[in-house]
Short mmCIF file of C-alpha atoms and ligand atoms in Angstrom, two decimals:
data_model
loop_
_atom_site.label_atom_id
_atom_site.label_comp_id
_atom_site.label_asym_id
_atom_site.label_seq_id
_atom_site.Cartn_x
_atom_site.Cartn_y
_atom_site.Cartn_z
CA UNK A 1 -40.72 -13.38 -11.22
CA UNK A 2 -37.44 -12.76 -9.52
CA UNK A 3 -33.87 -12.49 -10.72
CA UNK A 4 -31.54 -12.29 -7.74
CA UNK A 5 -34.59 -11.38 -5.65
CA UNK A 6 -35.66 -8.49 -7.92
CA UNK A 7 -39.07 -8.75 -9.64
CA UNK A 8 -38.35 -8.82 -13.36
CA UNK A 9 -40.28 -9.37 -16.56
CA UNK A 10 -38.80 -11.01 -19.64
CA UNK A 11 -39.50 -8.01 -21.84
CA UNK A 12 -39.18 -4.28 -21.15
CA UNK A 13 -40.75 -1.80 -23.56
CA UNK A 14 -39.47 1.76 -23.95
CA UNK A 15 -41.88 3.42 -26.40
CA UNK A 16 -40.32 6.83 -25.82
CA UNK A 17 -37.00 5.47 -27.14
CA UNK A 18 -38.67 3.19 -29.72
CA UNK A 19 -36.87 0.11 -28.36
CA UNK A 20 -37.57 -3.00 -26.31
CA UNK A 21 -35.15 -4.94 -24.13
CA UNK A 22 -35.21 -8.73 -23.96
CA UNK A 23 -33.22 -11.37 -22.13
CA UNK A 24 -31.04 -13.27 -24.62
CA UNK A 25 -32.26 -16.79 -23.80
CA UNK A 26 -29.77 -18.33 -26.21
CA UNK A 27 -27.12 -17.41 -23.63
CA UNK A 28 -28.98 -18.64 -20.55
CA UNK A 29 -28.36 -20.31 -18.14
CA UNK A 30 -24.67 -19.56 -18.56
CA UNK A 31 -24.98 -15.77 -18.86
CA UNK A 32 -27.75 -13.27 -18.14
CA UNK A 33 -27.54 -10.76 -20.94
CA UNK A 34 -30.13 -8.16 -21.99
CA UNK A 35 -30.39 -7.26 -25.68
CA UNK A 36 -31.94 -4.08 -27.08
CA UNK A 37 -34.17 -4.43 -30.17
CA UNK A 38 -34.80 -1.31 -32.24
CA UNK A 39 -35.89 -2.55 -35.67
CA UNK A 40 -38.22 -5.01 -37.33
CA UNK A 41 -35.20 -7.01 -38.51
CA UNK A 42 -33.82 -7.26 -34.98
CA UNK A 43 -37.18 -8.39 -33.58
CA UNK A 44 -37.56 -11.03 -36.30
CA UNK A 45 -34.02 -12.25 -35.71
CA UNK A 46 -34.58 -12.48 -31.94
CA UNK A 47 -37.59 -14.75 -32.47
CA UNK A 48 -35.98 -16.88 -35.20
CA UNK A 49 -32.71 -17.34 -33.29
CA UNK A 50 -34.66 -18.10 -30.09
CA UNK A 51 -33.23 -15.20 -28.10
CA UNK A 52 -36.89 -14.97 -27.16
CA UNK A 53 -38.82 -18.21 -27.16
CA UNK A 54 -41.89 -19.84 -25.68
CA UNK A 55 -45.22 -19.32 -27.41
CA UNK A 56 -46.63 -16.41 -25.36
CA UNK A 57 -43.36 -14.46 -25.32
CA UNK A 58 -42.95 -14.95 -29.06
CA UNK A 59 -46.43 -13.44 -29.51
CA UNK A 60 -45.69 -10.43 -27.31
CA UNK A 61 -42.33 -9.82 -28.98
CA UNK A 62 -43.92 -9.98 -32.43
CA UNK A 63 -46.49 -7.39 -31.35
CA UNK A 64 -43.72 -5.05 -30.24
CA UNK A 65 -41.82 -5.91 -33.43
CA UNK A 66 -44.72 -4.43 -35.40
CA UNK A 67 -44.53 -1.26 -33.30
CA UNK A 68 -40.82 -1.03 -34.10
CA UNK A 69 -41.53 -1.52 -37.81
CA UNK A 70 -44.17 1.22 -37.86
CA UNK A 71 -41.76 3.68 -36.27
CA UNK A 72 -39.73 3.35 -39.46
CA UNK A 73 -42.71 3.66 -41.83
CA UNK A 74 -46.43 3.29 -41.02
CA UNK A 75 -47.79 2.82 -44.55
CA UNK A 76 -50.08 -0.07 -45.55
CA UNK A 77 -47.22 -1.64 -47.49
CA UNK A 78 -44.91 -1.53 -44.48
CA UNK A 79 -47.58 -2.99 -42.21
CA UNK A 80 -48.14 -5.90 -44.61
CA UNK A 81 -44.41 -6.44 -45.00
CA UNK A 82 -43.77 -6.43 -41.24
CA UNK A 83 -46.60 -8.90 -40.59
CA UNK A 84 -45.18 -11.20 -43.29
CA UNK A 85 -41.62 -10.99 -41.94
CA UNK A 86 -42.60 -11.64 -38.33
CA UNK A 87 -45.15 -14.30 -39.28
CA UNK A 88 -42.46 -16.29 -41.12
CA UNK A 89 -40.11 -16.54 -38.12
CA UNK A 90 -41.55 -19.64 -36.42
CA UNK A 91 -44.48 -21.70 -37.67
CA UNK A 92 -45.80 -23.81 -34.79
CA UNK A 93 -46.56 -21.40 -31.93
CA UNK A 94 -49.94 -19.97 -32.88
CA UNK A 95 -49.56 -17.14 -30.35
CA UNK A 96 -47.33 -15.46 -32.93
CA UNK A 97 -50.07 -15.43 -35.57
CA UNK A 98 -52.74 -14.62 -32.99
CA UNK A 99 -50.80 -11.54 -31.86
CA UNK A 100 -50.11 -10.37 -35.41
CA UNK A 101 -53.78 -10.81 -36.41
CA UNK A 102 -54.88 -8.83 -33.34
CA UNK A 103 -52.42 -6.05 -34.13
CA UNK A 104 -53.48 -5.99 -37.78
CA UNK A 105 -57.18 -5.71 -36.86
CA UNK A 106 -56.37 -2.77 -34.59
CA UNK A 107 -54.00 -0.94 -36.95
CA UNK A 108 -55.41 -1.35 -40.46
CA UNK A 109 -58.46 0.93 -39.92
CA UNK A 110 -56.25 3.74 -38.56
CA UNK A 111 -54.62 6.56 -40.50
CA UNK A 112 -50.87 5.82 -40.87
CA UNK A 113 -50.00 8.76 -38.58
CA UNK A 114 -51.96 7.14 -35.73
CA UNK A 115 -50.56 3.66 -36.11
CA UNK A 116 -47.25 3.71 -34.30
CA UNK A 117 -48.68 4.96 -31.01
CA UNK A 118 -51.62 2.53 -31.28
CA UNK A 119 -49.19 -0.34 -31.95
CA UNK A 120 -47.18 0.35 -28.79
CA UNK A 121 -50.41 0.52 -26.77
CA UNK A 122 -51.84 -2.69 -28.23
CA UNK A 123 -48.57 -4.55 -27.71
CA UNK A 124 -48.55 -3.37 -24.09
CA UNK A 125 -52.12 -4.67 -23.69
CA UNK A 126 -51.08 -8.05 -25.09
CA UNK A 127 -48.17 -8.21 -22.64
CA UNK A 128 -50.32 -7.20 -19.66
CA UNK A 129 -53.03 -9.68 -20.57
CA UNK A 130 -50.42 -12.41 -20.81
CA UNK A 131 -49.31 -11.70 -17.26
CA UNK A 132 -52.88 -11.69 -15.91
CA UNK A 133 -53.88 -14.85 -17.79
CA UNK A 134 -50.83 -16.75 -16.63
CA UNK A 135 -51.49 -15.72 -13.04
CA UNK A 136 -55.04 -17.08 -13.40
CA UNK A 137 -53.68 -20.34 -14.87
CA UNK A 138 -51.54 -20.59 -11.76
CA UNK A 139 -54.56 -20.42 -9.45
CA UNK A 140 -56.58 -22.96 -11.46
CA UNK A 141 -53.60 -25.31 -11.60
CA UNK A 142 -53.06 -24.88 -7.88
CA UNK A 143 -56.60 -26.15 -7.36
CA UNK A 144 -55.73 -29.32 -9.27
CA UNK A 145 -52.48 -29.73 -7.35
CA UNK A 146 -54.37 -29.45 -4.06
CA UNK A 147 -56.66 -32.30 -5.19
CA UNK A 148 -53.72 -34.65 -5.78
CA UNK A 149 -51.51 -33.39 -2.93
CA UNK A 150 -50.38 -35.94 -0.36
CA UNK A 151 -51.98 -35.75 3.07
CA UNK A 152 -48.68 -36.76 4.71
CA UNK A 153 -46.99 -33.44 3.92
CA UNK A 154 -44.65 -35.06 1.38
CA UNK A 155 -43.81 -32.79 -1.53
CA UNK A 156 -45.89 -33.11 -4.67
CA UNK A 157 -43.62 -34.49 -7.38
CA UNK A 158 -44.29 -32.65 -10.61
CA UNK A 159 -42.53 -33.39 -13.88
CA UNK A 160 -42.29 -30.85 -16.71
CA UNK A 161 -40.74 -30.76 -20.15
CA UNK A 162 -39.06 -27.88 -22.00
CA UNK A 163 -39.54 -24.43 -20.48
CA UNK A 164 -43.10 -23.22 -20.08
CA UNK A 165 -42.16 -20.99 -17.22
CA UNK A 166 -41.64 -17.32 -16.60
CA UNK A 167 -39.01 -17.14 -19.35
CA UNK A 168 -41.45 -18.43 -21.97
CA UNK A 169 -44.00 -15.71 -21.23
CA UNK A 170 -43.99 -12.10 -20.10
CA UNK A 171 -44.35 -13.26 -16.48
CA UNK A 172 -45.38 -16.29 -14.39
CA UNK A 173 -45.27 -18.90 -17.16
CA UNK A 174 -48.01 -21.35 -18.06
CA UNK A 175 -47.04 -24.85 -16.88
CA UNK A 176 -44.84 -23.43 -14.13
CA UNK A 177 -47.39 -20.87 -12.94
CA UNK A 178 -49.24 -23.48 -10.82
CA UNK A 179 -45.86 -24.64 -9.51
CA UNK A 180 -45.01 -21.11 -8.35
CA UNK A 181 -48.53 -20.68 -6.96
CA UNK A 182 -48.18 -23.93 -4.99
CA UNK A 183 -44.73 -23.05 -3.70
CA UNK A 184 -45.86 -19.57 -2.68
CA UNK A 185 -48.96 -21.02 -0.97
CA UNK A 186 -46.83 -23.35 1.13
CA UNK A 187 -47.75 -26.54 -0.75
CA UNK A 188 -44.40 -28.33 -1.03
CA UNK A 189 -43.42 -29.18 -4.62
CA UNK A 190 -40.44 -30.98 -6.09
CA UNK A 191 -40.05 -30.44 -9.83
CA UNK A 192 -38.46 -33.01 -12.12
CA UNK A 193 -37.05 -31.04 -15.03
CA UNK A 194 -36.46 -32.92 -18.23
CA UNK A 195 -33.38 -31.68 -20.04
CA UNK A 196 -35.14 -31.25 -23.43
CA UNK A 197 -32.56 -32.06 -26.03
CA UNK A 198 -31.42 -30.70 -28.36
CA UNK A 199 -31.71 -27.10 -27.12
CA UNK A 200 -31.90 -27.93 -23.43
CA UNK A 201 -34.75 -25.62 -22.48
CA UNK A 202 -34.94 -27.70 -19.28
CA UNK A 203 -31.85 -25.83 -18.14
CA UNK A 204 -33.82 -22.59 -18.43
CA UNK A 205 -36.52 -24.16 -16.30
CA UNK A 206 -33.95 -25.20 -13.68
CA UNK A 207 -32.48 -21.70 -13.72
CA UNK A 208 -35.76 -19.92 -13.14
CA UNK A 209 -36.92 -22.42 -10.49
CA UNK A 210 -33.62 -21.84 -8.69
CA UNK A 211 -34.17 -18.07 -8.86
CA UNK A 212 -37.51 -18.59 -7.11
CA UNK A 213 -36.21 -21.16 -4.62
CA UNK A 214 -38.33 -24.06 -5.88
CA UNK A 215 -36.74 -27.50 -5.22
CA UNK A 216 -36.00 -29.27 -8.50
CA UNK A 217 -33.87 -31.96 -10.13
CA UNK A 218 -32.75 -32.09 -13.77
CA UNK A 219 -33.06 -35.46 -15.50
CA UNK A 220 -32.13 -36.71 -18.94
CA UNK A 221 -35.20 -36.87 -21.15
CA UNK A 222 -34.94 -40.65 -21.33
CA UNK A 223 -35.19 -41.04 -17.53
CA UNK A 224 -38.81 -39.85 -17.40
CA UNK A 225 -40.43 -43.25 -17.97
CA UNK A 226 -38.37 -44.92 -15.25
CA UNK A 227 -39.31 -42.32 -12.64
CA UNK A 228 -42.97 -42.74 -13.51
CA UNK A 229 -42.81 -46.52 -13.21
CA UNK A 230 -41.08 -46.19 -9.86
CA UNK A 231 -44.06 -44.19 -8.58
CA UNK A 232 -42.00 -41.07 -8.03
CA UNK A 233 -44.10 -38.69 -10.15
CA UNK A 234 -47.56 -37.42 -9.11
CA UNK A 235 -48.34 -35.39 -12.22
CA UNK A 236 -46.80 -34.07 -15.43
CA UNK A 237 -47.58 -30.54 -16.56
CA UNK A 238 -46.44 -28.94 -19.80
CA UNK A 239 -47.21 -25.87 -21.88
CA UNK A 240 -48.36 -25.77 -25.49
CA UNK A 241 -47.49 -24.03 -28.72
CA UNK A 242 -50.86 -24.71 -30.28
CA UNK A 243 -53.97 -26.54 -29.16
CA UNK A 244 -56.26 -27.62 -31.99
CA UNK A 245 -60.04 -27.36 -31.78
CA UNK A 246 -60.33 -31.07 -30.87
CA UNK A 247 -57.87 -30.75 -27.95
CA UNK A 248 -54.77 -32.17 -29.67
CA UNK A 249 -51.68 -30.43 -28.29
CA UNK A 250 -48.50 -29.36 -30.10
CA UNK A 251 -45.62 -28.79 -27.71
CA UNK A 252 -41.86 -29.27 -27.54
CA UNK A 253 -40.71 -32.53 -29.14
CA UNK A 254 -40.69 -35.26 -26.49
CA UNK A 255 -43.98 -34.18 -24.93
CA UNK A 256 -45.88 -37.00 -26.66
CA UNK A 257 -43.59 -39.64 -25.14
CA UNK A 258 -44.22 -38.26 -21.67
CA UNK A 259 -47.98 -38.33 -22.25
CA UNK A 260 -47.74 -41.97 -23.38
CA UNK A 261 -45.75 -42.89 -20.28
CA UNK A 262 -48.25 -41.03 -18.07
CA UNK A 263 -51.13 -42.97 -19.59
CA UNK A 264 -49.35 -46.30 -19.04
CA UNK A 265 -48.68 -45.41 -15.41
CA UNK A 266 -52.01 -43.78 -14.52
CA UNK A 267 -50.38 -40.38 -13.93
CA UNK A 268 -52.30 -37.18 -14.75
CA UNK A 269 -50.94 -35.29 -17.75
CA UNK A 270 -51.93 -31.61 -17.70
CA UNK A 271 -51.48 -28.96 -20.39
CA UNK A 272 -51.50 -25.30 -19.34
CA UNK A 273 -52.05 -22.59 -21.95
CA UNK A 274 -53.75 -19.22 -22.37
CA UNK A 275 -56.44 -18.36 -24.95
CA UNK A 276 -53.78 -17.14 -27.38
CA UNK A 277 -52.53 -20.75 -27.74
CA UNK A 278 -55.95 -22.15 -28.70
CA UNK A 279 -56.48 -22.43 -32.44
CA UNK A 280 -60.18 -23.03 -33.02
CA UNK A 281 -59.58 -22.75 -36.78
CA UNK A 282 -57.27 -25.76 -36.69
CA UNK A 283 -59.37 -28.95 -36.67
CA UNK A 284 -56.81 -31.36 -35.19
CA UNK A 285 -53.15 -32.02 -34.54
CA UNK A 286 -52.48 -33.31 -38.05
CA UNK A 287 -53.10 -29.78 -39.36
CA UNK A 288 -50.52 -28.16 -37.07
CA UNK A 289 -47.29 -27.19 -38.89
CA UNK A 290 -44.24 -28.67 -37.18
CA UNK A 291 -41.11 -26.54 -37.27
CA UNK A 292 -37.98 -28.28 -38.57
CA UNK A 293 -34.89 -26.53 -37.22
CA UNK A 294 -31.26 -26.46 -38.24
CA UNK A 295 -29.34 -29.72 -37.79
CA UNK A 296 -26.52 -27.86 -36.06
CA UNK A 297 -28.73 -27.81 -32.95
CA UNK A 298 -27.96 -31.54 -32.70
CA UNK A 299 -24.43 -31.43 -34.03
CA UNK A 300 -23.11 -28.75 -31.68
CA UNK A 301 -23.30 -28.81 -27.87
CA UNK A 302 -22.99 -25.48 -26.03
CA UNK A 303 -21.76 -25.00 -22.47
CA UNK A 304 -18.92 -23.65 -20.40
CA UNK A 305 -15.35 -24.89 -20.53
CA UNK A 306 -13.52 -25.79 -17.28
CA UNK A 307 -12.53 -22.13 -16.92
CA UNK A 308 -16.14 -21.02 -17.15
CA UNK A 309 -15.89 -19.59 -20.65
CA UNK A 310 -18.71 -20.15 -23.21
CA UNK A 311 -17.73 -23.04 -25.40
CA UNK A 312 -19.13 -25.10 -28.29
CA UNK A 313 -18.30 -28.74 -29.04
CA UNK A 314 -19.01 -30.57 -32.25
CA UNK A 315 -20.48 -33.97 -31.33
CA UNK A 316 -21.37 -35.10 -34.85
CA UNK A 317 -19.44 -34.82 -38.08
CA UNK A 318 -20.59 -31.73 -40.01
CA UNK A 319 -21.86 -33.88 -42.85
CA UNK A 320 -23.88 -36.26 -40.65
CA UNK A 321 -27.54 -36.31 -41.62
CA UNK A 322 -29.79 -35.22 -38.76
CA UNK A 323 -33.50 -34.58 -38.37
CA UNK A 324 -34.58 -31.85 -35.98
CA UNK A 325 -38.37 -31.52 -35.61
CA UNK A 326 -38.88 -28.99 -32.81
CA UNK A 327 -42.37 -30.06 -31.74
CA UNK A 328 -44.66 -33.06 -31.60
CA UNK A 329 -48.39 -33.55 -31.22
CA UNK A 330 -50.00 -35.24 -28.24
CA UNK A 331 -53.44 -36.61 -29.08
CA UNK A 332 -56.26 -35.24 -26.93
CA UNK A 333 -57.03 -38.72 -25.57
CA UNK A 334 -53.71 -38.70 -23.66
CA UNK A 335 -54.35 -35.31 -22.03
CA UNK A 336 -56.04 -35.46 -18.61
CA UNK A 337 -57.10 -31.81 -18.66
CA UNK A 338 -56.30 -28.42 -20.17
CA UNK A 339 -55.78 -25.50 -17.80
CA UNK A 340 -56.49 -22.04 -19.18
CA UNK A 341 -57.07 -18.63 -17.63
CA UNK A 342 -60.79 -19.45 -17.56
CA UNK A 343 -60.50 -22.76 -15.73
CA UNK A 344 -59.92 -26.47 -16.26
CA UNK A 345 -61.56 -28.47 -19.04
CA UNK A 346 -61.34 -31.84 -20.81
CA UNK A 347 -59.10 -31.90 -23.88
CA UNK A 348 -61.91 -32.03 -26.42
CA UNK A 349 -63.91 -29.69 -28.61
CA UNK A 350 -66.78 -29.71 -26.12
CA UNK A 351 -64.39 -29.17 -23.25
CA UNK A 352 -62.75 -26.15 -24.85
CA UNK A 353 -66.12 -24.71 -25.91
CA UNK A 354 -67.36 -25.03 -22.33
CA UNK A 355 -64.72 -22.43 -21.42
CA UNK A 356 -64.95 -20.41 -24.66
CA UNK A 357 -68.62 -20.63 -25.77
CA UNK A 358 -68.12 -17.56 -27.96
CA UNK A 359 -66.05 -19.76 -30.33
CA UNK A 360 -68.95 -22.16 -30.97
CA UNK A 361 -69.93 -20.47 -34.25
CA UNK A 362 -66.89 -21.92 -36.10
O1 MRU T 401 -38.88 -23.92 -29.12
P1 MRU T 401 -39.37 -23.22 -27.88
O2 MRU T 401 -38.36 -23.19 -26.79
O3 MRU T 401 -39.97 -21.88 -28.18
O4 MRU T 401 -40.58 -24.14 -27.37
C1 MRU T 401 -41.26 -23.79 -26.22
C2 MRU T 401 -42.29 -24.78 -25.84
O5 MRU T 401 -42.48 -25.81 -26.47
C3 MRU T 401 -43.16 -24.41 -24.68
O6 MRU T 401 -43.56 -25.55 -23.98
C4 MRU T 401 -44.42 -23.71 -25.21
O7 MRU T 401 -44.07 -22.67 -26.08
C5 MRU T 401 -45.24 -23.16 -24.11
S1 MRU T 401 -44.45 -21.78 -23.34
C6 MRU T 401 -45.45 -21.19 -22.12
#
């Protein structure tokens, strides 16, 4: 997608220099700052500190993190250590573990001397596949949008939560890919962007929609139900961090409440995700680990001061007890459909297996 009109991906690999460059998303939307990662420790930190975030981008970064680790030492012990370090960074997004397992299967059979080069190649394949799969999600989602589009030419009003856009992937995004596809195809869309406290990923969504010229409005998370009741929302579309075998969906905390409100108001609730987000080994949402993050994410608000300088404000006393679960689980029965790179299916075991019959053995 574009930054200032220039096609840009969220991650740039430079195997010849043994580094990757990422956008520091902890500083967006207030500053666009690229960070160079050269070591396993730097890659793990970038994921943990959410300089990179969003399930598919976490997976791609972890794959490159392994390549960085093997440049230092390609022994079996180092490979195991690097997989353990990267795997411990964030628990909910299964794309992380999917990418590490894929890298491990590729690298373990190789002689150590062959591993670094193979790791860079495999990580590049993961990144390229992410782009292609997200583009396909966009086309399948566009088909759904066309079915619910107004005949009177009025814009389709789409609500989303968190950031499942270009920034959360290598390119295109998942939930926002159909939005970009619709916009580019001349189907007018208006996006309602929920702020997504406490980390405000909605502001990332607003930033990237603005870069692409897509009309949008930011709302407080708590305004979503009102807009739905007023008949101002045609569909909600979100991404996912993990979809269990029965179709239950883990995504950014607050997603479940939107799905409940959609159900009460007869509004379709779509989940867009690539194969790397599907966890056929996980029976249902109750088995999905939910990340609990630092309470300072609630205590401290980040923004710009009146002079435009980055600024942090304490809104709770340091000793105040806070809970900060980063994700919730939306039961499959509240999900209208899942959109993957292979098509659209019901949120159920049978639905998912209709798109991925090769997983039926499990
Ligand atoms: O904590 P984050 O910002 O990594 O959470 C991101 C989300 O919940 C996204 O909706 C999900 O990863 C899908 S991204 C295409």
